[in-house]
Short mmCIF file of C-alpha atoms and ligand atoms in Angstrom, two decimals:
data_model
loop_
_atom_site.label_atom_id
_atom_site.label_comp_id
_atom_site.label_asym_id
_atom_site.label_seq_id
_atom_site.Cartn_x
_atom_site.Cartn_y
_atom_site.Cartn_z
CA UNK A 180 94.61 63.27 58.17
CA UNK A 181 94.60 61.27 54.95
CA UNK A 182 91.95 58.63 54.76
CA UNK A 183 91.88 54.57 54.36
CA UNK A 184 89.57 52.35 53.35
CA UNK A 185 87.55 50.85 55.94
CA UNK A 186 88.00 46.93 55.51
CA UNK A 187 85.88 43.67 56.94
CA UNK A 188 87.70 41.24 59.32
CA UNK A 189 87.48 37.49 58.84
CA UNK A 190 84.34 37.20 61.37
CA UNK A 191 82.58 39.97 59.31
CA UNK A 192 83.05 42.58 61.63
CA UNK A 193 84.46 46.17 60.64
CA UNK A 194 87.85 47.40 60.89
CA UNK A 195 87.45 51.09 60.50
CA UNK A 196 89.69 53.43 60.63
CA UNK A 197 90.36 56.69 62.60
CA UNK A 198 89.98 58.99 58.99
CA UNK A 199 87.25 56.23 56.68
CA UNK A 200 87.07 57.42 53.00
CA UNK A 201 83.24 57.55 52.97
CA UNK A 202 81.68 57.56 49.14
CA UNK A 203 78.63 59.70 49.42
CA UNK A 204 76.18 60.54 46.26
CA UNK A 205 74.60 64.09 46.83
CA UNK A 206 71.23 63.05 44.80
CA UNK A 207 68.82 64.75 42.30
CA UNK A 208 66.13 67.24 43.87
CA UNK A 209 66.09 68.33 47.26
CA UNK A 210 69.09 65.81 47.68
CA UNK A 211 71.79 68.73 48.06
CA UNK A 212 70.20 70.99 50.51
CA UNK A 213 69.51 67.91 52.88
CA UNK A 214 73.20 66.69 51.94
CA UNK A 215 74.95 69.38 52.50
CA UNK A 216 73.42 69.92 55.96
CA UNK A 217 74.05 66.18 57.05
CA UNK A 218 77.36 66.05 55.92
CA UNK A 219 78.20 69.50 58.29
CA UNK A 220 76.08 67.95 61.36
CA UNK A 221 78.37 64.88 60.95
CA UNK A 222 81.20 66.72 60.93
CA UNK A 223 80.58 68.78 63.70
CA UNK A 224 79.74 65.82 65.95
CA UNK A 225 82.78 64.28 64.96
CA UNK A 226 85.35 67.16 65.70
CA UNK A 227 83.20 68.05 68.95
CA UNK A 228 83.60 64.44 70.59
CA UNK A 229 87.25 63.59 69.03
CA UNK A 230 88.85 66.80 68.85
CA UNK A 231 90.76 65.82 65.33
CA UNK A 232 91.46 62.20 66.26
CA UNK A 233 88.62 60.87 63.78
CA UNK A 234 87.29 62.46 60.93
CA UNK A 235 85.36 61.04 57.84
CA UNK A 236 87.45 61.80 54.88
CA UNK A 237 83.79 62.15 52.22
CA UNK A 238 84.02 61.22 48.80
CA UNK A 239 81.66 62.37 46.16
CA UNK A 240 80.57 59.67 43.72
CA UNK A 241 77.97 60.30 41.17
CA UNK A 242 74.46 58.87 40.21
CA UNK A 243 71.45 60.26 38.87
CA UNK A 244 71.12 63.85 36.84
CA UNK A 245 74.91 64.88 38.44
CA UNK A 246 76.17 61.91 37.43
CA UNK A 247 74.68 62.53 33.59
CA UNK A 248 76.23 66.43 33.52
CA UNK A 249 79.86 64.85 34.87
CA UNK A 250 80.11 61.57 32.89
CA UNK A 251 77.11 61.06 30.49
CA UNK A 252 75.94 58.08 32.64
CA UNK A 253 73.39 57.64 35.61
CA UNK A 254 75.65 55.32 37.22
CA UNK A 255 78.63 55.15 36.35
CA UNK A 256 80.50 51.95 37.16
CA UNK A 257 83.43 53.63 38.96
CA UNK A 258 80.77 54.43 41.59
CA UNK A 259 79.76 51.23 42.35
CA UNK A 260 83.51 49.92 42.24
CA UNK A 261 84.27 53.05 44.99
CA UNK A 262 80.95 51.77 46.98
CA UNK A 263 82.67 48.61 46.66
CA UNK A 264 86.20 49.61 48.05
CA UNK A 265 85.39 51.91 50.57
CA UNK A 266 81.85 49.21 52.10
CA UNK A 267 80.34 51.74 53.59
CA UNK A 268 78.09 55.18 51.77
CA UNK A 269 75.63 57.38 52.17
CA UNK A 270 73.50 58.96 49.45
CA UNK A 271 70.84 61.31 48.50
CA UNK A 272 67.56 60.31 46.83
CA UNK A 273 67.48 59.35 43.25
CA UNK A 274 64.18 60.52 40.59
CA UNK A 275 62.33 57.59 38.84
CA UNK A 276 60.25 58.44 35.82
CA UNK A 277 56.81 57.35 36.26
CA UNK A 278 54.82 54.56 33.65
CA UNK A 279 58.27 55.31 31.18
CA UNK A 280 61.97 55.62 31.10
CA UNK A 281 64.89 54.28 32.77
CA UNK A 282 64.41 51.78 36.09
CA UNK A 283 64.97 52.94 39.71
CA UNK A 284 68.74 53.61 39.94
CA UNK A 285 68.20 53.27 43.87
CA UNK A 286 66.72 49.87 42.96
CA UNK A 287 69.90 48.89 41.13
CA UNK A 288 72.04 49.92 43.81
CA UNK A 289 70.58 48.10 45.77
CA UNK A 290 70.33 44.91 43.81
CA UNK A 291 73.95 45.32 41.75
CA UNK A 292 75.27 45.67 45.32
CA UNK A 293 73.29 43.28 46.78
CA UNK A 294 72.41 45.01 49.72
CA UNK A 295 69.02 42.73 50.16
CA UNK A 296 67.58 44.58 53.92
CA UNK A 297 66.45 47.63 53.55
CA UNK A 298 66.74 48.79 57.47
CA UNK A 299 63.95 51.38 58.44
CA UNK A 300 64.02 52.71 62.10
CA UNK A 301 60.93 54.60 63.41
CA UNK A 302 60.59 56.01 66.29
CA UNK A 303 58.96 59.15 67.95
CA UNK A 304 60.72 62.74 68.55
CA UNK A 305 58.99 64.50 71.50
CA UNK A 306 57.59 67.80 70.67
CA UNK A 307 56.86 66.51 67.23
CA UNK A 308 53.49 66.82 66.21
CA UNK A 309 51.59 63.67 64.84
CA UNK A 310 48.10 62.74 63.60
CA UNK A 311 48.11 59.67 65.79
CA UNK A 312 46.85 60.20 69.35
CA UNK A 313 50.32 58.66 70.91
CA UNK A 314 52.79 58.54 68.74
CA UNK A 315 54.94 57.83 71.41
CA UNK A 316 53.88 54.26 71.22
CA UNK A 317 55.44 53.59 67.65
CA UNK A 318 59.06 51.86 68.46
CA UNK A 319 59.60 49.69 65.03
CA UNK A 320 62.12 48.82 62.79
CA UNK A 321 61.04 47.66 58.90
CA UNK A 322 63.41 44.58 57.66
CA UNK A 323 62.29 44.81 53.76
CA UNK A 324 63.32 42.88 51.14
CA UNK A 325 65.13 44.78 48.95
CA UNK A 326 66.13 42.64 45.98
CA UNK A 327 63.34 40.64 44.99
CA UNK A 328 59.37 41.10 44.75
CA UNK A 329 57.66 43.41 41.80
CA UNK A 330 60.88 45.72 42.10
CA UNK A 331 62.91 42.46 39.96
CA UNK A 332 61.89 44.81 37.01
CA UNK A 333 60.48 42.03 35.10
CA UNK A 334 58.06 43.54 33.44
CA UNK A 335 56.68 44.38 29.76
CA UNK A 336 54.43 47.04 28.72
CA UNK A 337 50.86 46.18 27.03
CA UNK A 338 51.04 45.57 23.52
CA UNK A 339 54.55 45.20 23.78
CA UNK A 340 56.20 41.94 21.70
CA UNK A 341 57.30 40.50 25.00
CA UNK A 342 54.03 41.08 26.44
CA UNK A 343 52.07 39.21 24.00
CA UNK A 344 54.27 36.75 23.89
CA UNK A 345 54.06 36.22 27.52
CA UNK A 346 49.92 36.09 27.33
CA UNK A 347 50.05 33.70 24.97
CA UNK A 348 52.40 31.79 26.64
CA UNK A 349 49.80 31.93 29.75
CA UNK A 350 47.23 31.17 28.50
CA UNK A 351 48.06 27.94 25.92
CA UNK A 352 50.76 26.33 27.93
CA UNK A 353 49.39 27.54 31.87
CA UNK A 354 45.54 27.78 30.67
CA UNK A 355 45.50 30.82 32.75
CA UNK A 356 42.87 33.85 32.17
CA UNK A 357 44.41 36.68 31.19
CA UNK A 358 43.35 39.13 28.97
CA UNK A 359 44.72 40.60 25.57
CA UNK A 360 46.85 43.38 25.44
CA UNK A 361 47.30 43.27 29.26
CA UNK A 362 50.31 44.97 30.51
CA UNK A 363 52.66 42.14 32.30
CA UNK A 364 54.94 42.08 35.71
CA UNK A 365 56.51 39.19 37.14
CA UNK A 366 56.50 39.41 41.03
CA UNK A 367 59.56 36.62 42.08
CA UNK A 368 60.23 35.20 45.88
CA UNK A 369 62.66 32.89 46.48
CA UNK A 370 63.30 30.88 50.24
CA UNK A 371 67.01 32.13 49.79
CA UNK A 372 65.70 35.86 49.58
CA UNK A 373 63.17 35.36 52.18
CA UNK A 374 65.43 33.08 54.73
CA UNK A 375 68.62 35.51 54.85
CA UNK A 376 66.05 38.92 55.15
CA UNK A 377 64.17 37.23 58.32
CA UNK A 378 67.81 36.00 59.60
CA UNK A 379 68.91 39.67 59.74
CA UNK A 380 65.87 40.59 61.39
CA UNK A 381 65.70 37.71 63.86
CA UNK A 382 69.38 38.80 64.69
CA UNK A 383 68.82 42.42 65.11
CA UNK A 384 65.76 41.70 67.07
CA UNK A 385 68.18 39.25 69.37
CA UNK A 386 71.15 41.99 69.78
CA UNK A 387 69.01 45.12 70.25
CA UNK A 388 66.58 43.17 72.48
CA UNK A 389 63.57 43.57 70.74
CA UNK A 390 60.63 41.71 71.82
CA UNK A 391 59.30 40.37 68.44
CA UNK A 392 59.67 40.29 64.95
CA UNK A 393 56.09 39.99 62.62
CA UNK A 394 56.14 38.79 59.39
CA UNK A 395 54.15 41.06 57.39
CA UNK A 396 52.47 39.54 54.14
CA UNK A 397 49.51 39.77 51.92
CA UNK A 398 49.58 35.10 51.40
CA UNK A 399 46.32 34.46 51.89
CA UNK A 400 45.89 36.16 47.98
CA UNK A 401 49.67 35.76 46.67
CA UNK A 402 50.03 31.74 47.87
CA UNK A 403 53.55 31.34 46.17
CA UNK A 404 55.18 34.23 46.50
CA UNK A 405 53.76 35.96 50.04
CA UNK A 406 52.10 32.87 51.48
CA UNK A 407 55.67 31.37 50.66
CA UNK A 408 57.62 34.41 52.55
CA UNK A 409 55.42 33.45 55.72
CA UNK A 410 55.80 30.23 55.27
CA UNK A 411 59.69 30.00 55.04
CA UNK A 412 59.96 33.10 57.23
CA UNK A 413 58.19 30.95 60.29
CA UNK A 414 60.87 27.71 59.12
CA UNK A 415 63.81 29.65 59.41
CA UNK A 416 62.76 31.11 62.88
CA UNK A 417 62.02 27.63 63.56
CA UNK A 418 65.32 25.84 62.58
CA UNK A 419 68.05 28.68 62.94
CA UNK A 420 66.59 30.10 65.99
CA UNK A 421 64.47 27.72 67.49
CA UNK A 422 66.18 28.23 71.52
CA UNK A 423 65.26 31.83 71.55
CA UNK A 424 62.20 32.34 69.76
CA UNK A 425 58.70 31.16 70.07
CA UNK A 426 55.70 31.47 67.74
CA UNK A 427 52.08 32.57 68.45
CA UNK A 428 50.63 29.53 68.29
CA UNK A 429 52.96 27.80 70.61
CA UNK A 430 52.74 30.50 73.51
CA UNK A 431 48.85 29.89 73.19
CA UNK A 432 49.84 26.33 73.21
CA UNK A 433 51.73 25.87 75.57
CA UNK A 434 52.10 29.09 78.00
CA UNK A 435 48.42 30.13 78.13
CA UNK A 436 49.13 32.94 75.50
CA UNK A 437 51.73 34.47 77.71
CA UNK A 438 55.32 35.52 75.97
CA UNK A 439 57.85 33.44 77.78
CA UNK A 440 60.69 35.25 79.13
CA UNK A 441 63.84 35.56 76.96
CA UNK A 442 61.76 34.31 73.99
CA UNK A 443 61.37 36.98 70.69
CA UNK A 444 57.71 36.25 70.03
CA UNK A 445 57.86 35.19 65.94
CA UNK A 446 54.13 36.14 64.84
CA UNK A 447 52.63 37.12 61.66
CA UNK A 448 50.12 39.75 59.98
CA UNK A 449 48.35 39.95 56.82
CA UNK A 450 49.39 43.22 55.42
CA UNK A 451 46.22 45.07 54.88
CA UNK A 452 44.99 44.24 58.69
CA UNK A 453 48.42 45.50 59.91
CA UNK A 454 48.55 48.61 58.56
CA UNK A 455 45.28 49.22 60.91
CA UNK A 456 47.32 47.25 63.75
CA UNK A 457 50.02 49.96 63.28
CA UNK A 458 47.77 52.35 64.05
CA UNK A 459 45.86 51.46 66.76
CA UNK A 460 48.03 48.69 68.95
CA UNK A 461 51.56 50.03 67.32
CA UNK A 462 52.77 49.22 71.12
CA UNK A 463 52.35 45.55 70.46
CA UNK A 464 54.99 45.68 67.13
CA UNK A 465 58.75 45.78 67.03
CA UNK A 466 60.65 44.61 64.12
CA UNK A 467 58.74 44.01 61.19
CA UNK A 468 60.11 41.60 58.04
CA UNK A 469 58.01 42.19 55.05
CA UNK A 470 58.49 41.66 50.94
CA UNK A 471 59.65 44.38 48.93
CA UNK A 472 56.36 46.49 48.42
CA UNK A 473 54.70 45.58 51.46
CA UNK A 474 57.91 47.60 53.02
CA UNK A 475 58.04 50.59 50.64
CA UNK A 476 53.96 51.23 51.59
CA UNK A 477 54.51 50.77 55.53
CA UNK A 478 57.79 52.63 56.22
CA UNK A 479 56.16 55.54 54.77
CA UNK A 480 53.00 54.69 56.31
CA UNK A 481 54.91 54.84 59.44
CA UNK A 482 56.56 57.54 58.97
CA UNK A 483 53.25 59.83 59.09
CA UNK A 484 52.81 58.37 62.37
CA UNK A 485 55.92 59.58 63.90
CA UNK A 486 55.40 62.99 62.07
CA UNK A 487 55.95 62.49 58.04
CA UNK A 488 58.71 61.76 55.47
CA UNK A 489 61.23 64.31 56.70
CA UNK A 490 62.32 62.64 60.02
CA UNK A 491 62.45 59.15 58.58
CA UNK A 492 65.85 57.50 57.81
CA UNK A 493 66.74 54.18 56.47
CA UNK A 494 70.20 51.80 55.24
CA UNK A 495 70.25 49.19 52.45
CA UNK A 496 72.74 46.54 54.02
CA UNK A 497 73.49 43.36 52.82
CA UNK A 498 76.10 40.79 53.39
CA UNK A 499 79.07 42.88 52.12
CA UNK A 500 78.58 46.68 52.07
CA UNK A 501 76.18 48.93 53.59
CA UNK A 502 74.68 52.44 51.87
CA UNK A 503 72.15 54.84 54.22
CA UNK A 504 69.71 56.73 52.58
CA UNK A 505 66.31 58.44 53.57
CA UNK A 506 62.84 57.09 53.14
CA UNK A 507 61.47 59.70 50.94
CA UNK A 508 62.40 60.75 47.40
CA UNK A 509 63.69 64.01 46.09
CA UNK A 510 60.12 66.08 46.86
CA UNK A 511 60.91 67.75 42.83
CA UNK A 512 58.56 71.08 43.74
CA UNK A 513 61.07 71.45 46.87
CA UNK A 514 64.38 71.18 45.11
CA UNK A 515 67.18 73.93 45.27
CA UNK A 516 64.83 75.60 47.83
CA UNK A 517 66.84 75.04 51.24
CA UNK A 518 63.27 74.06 52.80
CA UNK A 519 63.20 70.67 53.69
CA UNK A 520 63.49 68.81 56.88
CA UNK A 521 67.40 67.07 56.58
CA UNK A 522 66.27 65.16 59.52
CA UNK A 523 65.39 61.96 57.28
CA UNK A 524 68.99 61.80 55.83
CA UNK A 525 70.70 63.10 58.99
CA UNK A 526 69.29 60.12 60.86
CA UNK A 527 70.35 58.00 58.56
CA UNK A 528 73.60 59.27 58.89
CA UNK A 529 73.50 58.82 62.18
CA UNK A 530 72.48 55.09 61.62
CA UNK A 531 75.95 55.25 59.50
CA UNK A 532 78.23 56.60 62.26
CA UNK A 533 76.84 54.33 64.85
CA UNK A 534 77.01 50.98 61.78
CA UNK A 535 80.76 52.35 62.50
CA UNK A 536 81.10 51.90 66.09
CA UNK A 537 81.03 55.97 66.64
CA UNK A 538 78.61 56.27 69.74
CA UNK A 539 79.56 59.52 71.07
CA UNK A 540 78.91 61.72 67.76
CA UNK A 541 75.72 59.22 67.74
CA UNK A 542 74.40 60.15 70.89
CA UNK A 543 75.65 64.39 70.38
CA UNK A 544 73.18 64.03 66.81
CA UNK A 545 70.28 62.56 68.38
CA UNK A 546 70.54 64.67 71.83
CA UNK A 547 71.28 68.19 70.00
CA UNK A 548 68.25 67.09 67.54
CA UNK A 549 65.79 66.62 69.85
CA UNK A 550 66.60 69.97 71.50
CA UNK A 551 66.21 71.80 68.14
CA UNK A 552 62.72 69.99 68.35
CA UNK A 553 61.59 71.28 71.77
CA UNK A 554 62.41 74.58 71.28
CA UNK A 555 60.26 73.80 68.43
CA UNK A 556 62.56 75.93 66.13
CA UNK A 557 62.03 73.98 62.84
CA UNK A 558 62.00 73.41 59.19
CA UNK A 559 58.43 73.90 57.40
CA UNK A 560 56.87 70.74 57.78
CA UNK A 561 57.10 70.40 61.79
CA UNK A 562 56.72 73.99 61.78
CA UNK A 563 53.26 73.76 59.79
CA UNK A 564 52.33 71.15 62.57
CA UNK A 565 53.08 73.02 65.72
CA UNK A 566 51.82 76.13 67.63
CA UNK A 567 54.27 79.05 68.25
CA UNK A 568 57.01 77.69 66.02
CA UNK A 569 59.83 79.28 64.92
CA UNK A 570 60.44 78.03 60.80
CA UNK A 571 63.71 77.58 59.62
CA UNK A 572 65.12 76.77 56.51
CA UNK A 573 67.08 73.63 55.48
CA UNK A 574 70.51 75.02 56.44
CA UNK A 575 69.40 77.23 59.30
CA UNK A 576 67.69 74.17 61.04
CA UNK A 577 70.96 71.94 60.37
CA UNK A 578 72.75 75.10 62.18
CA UNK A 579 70.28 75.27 65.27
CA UNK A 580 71.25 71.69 65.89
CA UNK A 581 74.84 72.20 65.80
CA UNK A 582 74.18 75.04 68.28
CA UNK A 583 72.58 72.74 70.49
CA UNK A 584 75.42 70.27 70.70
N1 NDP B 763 65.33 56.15 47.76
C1 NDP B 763 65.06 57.11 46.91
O1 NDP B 763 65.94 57.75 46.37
C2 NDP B 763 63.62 57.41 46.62
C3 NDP B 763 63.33 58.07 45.47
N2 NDP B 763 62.03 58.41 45.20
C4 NDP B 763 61.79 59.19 43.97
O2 NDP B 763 61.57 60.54 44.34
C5 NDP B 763 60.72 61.18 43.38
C6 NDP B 763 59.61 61.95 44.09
O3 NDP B 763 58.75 61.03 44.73
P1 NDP B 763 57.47 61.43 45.60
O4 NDP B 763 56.47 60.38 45.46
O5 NDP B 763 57.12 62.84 45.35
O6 NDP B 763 57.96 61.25 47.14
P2 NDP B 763 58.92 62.12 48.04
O7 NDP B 763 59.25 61.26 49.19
O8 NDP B 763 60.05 62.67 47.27
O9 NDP B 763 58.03 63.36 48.52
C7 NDP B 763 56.69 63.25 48.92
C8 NDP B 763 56.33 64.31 49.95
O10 NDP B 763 56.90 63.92 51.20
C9 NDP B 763 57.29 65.07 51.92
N3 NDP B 763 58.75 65.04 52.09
C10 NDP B 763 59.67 64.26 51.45
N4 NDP B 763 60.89 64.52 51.89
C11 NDP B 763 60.79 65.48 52.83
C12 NDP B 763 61.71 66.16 53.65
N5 NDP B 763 63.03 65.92 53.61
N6 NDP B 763 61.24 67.10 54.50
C13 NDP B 763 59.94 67.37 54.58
N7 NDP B 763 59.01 66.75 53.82
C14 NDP B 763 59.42 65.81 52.96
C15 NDP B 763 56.82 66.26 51.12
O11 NDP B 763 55.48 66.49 51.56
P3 NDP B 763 54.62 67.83 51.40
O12 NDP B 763 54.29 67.95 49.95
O13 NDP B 763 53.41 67.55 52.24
O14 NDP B 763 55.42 68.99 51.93
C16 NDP B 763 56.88 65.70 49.70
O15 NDP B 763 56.10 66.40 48.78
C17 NDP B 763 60.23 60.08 42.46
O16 NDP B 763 60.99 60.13 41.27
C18 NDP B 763 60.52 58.80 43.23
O17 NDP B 763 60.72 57.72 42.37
C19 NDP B 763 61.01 58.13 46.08
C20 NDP B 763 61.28 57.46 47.24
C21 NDP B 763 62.60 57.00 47.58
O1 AKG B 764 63.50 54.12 43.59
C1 AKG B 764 62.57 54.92 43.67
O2 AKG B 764 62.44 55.86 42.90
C2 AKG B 764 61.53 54.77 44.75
C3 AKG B 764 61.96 53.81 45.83
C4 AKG B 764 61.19 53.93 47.08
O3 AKG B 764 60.13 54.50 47.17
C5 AKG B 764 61.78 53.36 48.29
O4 AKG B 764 62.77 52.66 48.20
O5 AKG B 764 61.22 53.57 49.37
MG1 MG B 765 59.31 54.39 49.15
#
């Protein structure tokens, strides 16, 4: 079966089809153990529930240290033009060099491609061990900003020209305090960022019927850029989808602090008081829309709660193309060592097959996974968790859940 391109009808929707040509990019570290695992899951599920009548035709694309060896570029542009064609990819994580070097290629791919929600799903595996009393109780979905915020990259290193220039600039023209030789970031929100990033969430929250969406900021310090994301977040729930949602203050207004039926409850949190609300009333959050770094901190945050960084998947979607990747990084003092959990990047292939309309192998993934769970036959950092585990590697555990399909 030779593949196609999958293509976007006029009303947005997808028109894939039966063998997509699906770009993936295997990643640096521990990205092709946990690749190679999720891309023979995937394909298992997919000949088990269609026999040969749909199959992902993969195509590898290159960033990051592969992408260097093959072409003498971290991303080359003929992956982002294949990314591009093909609107829908999966990838492995990408290493950033801390305090020097090159910016976050994930970043860019993000931003070049302008996919501006990053999507974060988390949600509880029985059998899985957690440090939270009932884990059960975390159901949540991060919306975060993915183009804007302190990730922009605007930013100049102490003693730097730029820097200087920008201090000066501060503190003649703005007569703002700042003092010499300070290193300088520039942390930008926009309404148009904000609006469209609470839209998606509002939406998802309205077709997955979710009971509320919280806007998670830090605007009593930040006024203009965080007090702002509230602020427009709470207008465009207001004006867009004013019929079906309902903010705190009017159900204490005017329905004695009782959620209406058929209303999404809009509410919002400041971020340091919500990441003790996720842990001790988690049960009373669903989808959460947050600015860029308020997002990276809490899906990984959340993640521990549901059992850490290796079950924790994610997808960077925007208007026009959508690429899945994991939460975590590429866990360096792992790499090469087939001894991670692929569960993060599997799920987030899963979140790909079912972004394609492909419930069954969807439903085959998550069912054979949570098997492989309860017969507690794991990789090493469930294992390390559990009593009277069994620990498998990286590929053995990707096997054990194709047994189980
Ligand atoms: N989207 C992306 O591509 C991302 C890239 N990065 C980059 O990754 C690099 C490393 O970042 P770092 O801060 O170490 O964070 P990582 O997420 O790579 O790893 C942190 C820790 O999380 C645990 N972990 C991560 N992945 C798994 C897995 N699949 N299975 C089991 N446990 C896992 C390990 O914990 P333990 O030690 O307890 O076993 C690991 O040491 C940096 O260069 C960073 O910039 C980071 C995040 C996202
Ligand atoms: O790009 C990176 O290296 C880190 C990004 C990150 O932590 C994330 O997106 O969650
Ligand atoms: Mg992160």
């Amino acid at each position: 079966m030779s593949g196609k391109a999958i293509t976007v009808n006029e009303d947005g929707s997808l028109n894939v089809p039966e063998s997509p040509v699906i770009p993936f990019i295997e990643g640096d570290g521990i990205g092709p153990d946990i690749w190679a695992v999720t891309r023979k899951v995937i394909d298992a599920a997919v000949e088990k529930c269609y026999g040969g009548d749909r199959k992902i035709d993969w195509l590898e694309v290159y960033a990051g240290e592969k992408a260097v060896e093959k072409t003498g570029e971290w991303l080359p542009e003929s992956t982002l033009e294949a990314i591009r064609k093909y609107i829908v990819a999966i990838k492995g994580p990408l290493t950033t060099p801390v305090g020097e070097g090159m910016r976050s290629l994930n970043v860019t791919l993000r931003q070049v491609l302008d996919l501006y929600a990053c999507v974060r799903p988390v949600r509880y595996f029985q059998g899985v061990v957690s440090p939270v009393k009932t884990p059960e109780k975390v159901n949540m979905v991060v919306f975060r900003e993915n183009t804007e915020d302190v990730y922009a990259g605007i930013e100049w290193q102490a003693g730097s020209p730029e820097a200087d220039k920008v201090i000066d600039f501060l503190q003649k023209e703005m007569g703002a305090d700042v003092r010499d030789g300070s290193g300088i970031g520039i942390k930008p929100i926009s309404e148009f960022g904000t609006k469209r990033l609470v839209r998606k969430a509002i939406q998802y929250a309205i077709d997955q019927n979710r009971s509320s969406v919280t806007l998670v900021h830090k605007g009593n310090i930040m006024k203009y850029t965080e007090g702002a994301f509230r602020n427009w977040g709470y207008e465009l729930a207001r004006d867009e989808f004013g019929d079906v949602t309902i903010s705190e203050d009017e159900m204490w207004e005017k329905f004695d602090g009782k959620q209406p039926e058929g209303k999404i409850l809009i509410k919002d949190r400041i971020a340091d008081a919500m990441f003790q609300q996720i842990l001790l009333r988690p049960d009373e959050y669903s989808v959460l829309a947050m600015p860029n770094l308020n997002g990276d901190y809490m899906s990984d945050a959340l993640a521990a709660q549901v059992g850490g960084l290796g079950m924790a998947p994610g997808a960077n979607i925007g208007d026009g193309y959508a690429l899945f990747e994991a939460t975590h990084g590429t866990a360096p003092k792992y790499a090469g060592q087939d001894k991670v959990n692929p569960g993060s990047l599997l799920l987030s292939g899963v979140m790909m097959l079912e972004y394609l309309g492909w419930q069954e192998p969807v439903d085959m993934i998550q069912r054979a996974l949570s098997t492989t769970i309860s017969n507690k036959t794991v990789t090493y950092d469930l294992a390390r968790q559990m009593e009277g585990a069994t620990k498998l590697s990286c590929s053995a555990f990707g096997d054990a859940i194709i047994g189980n399909m």
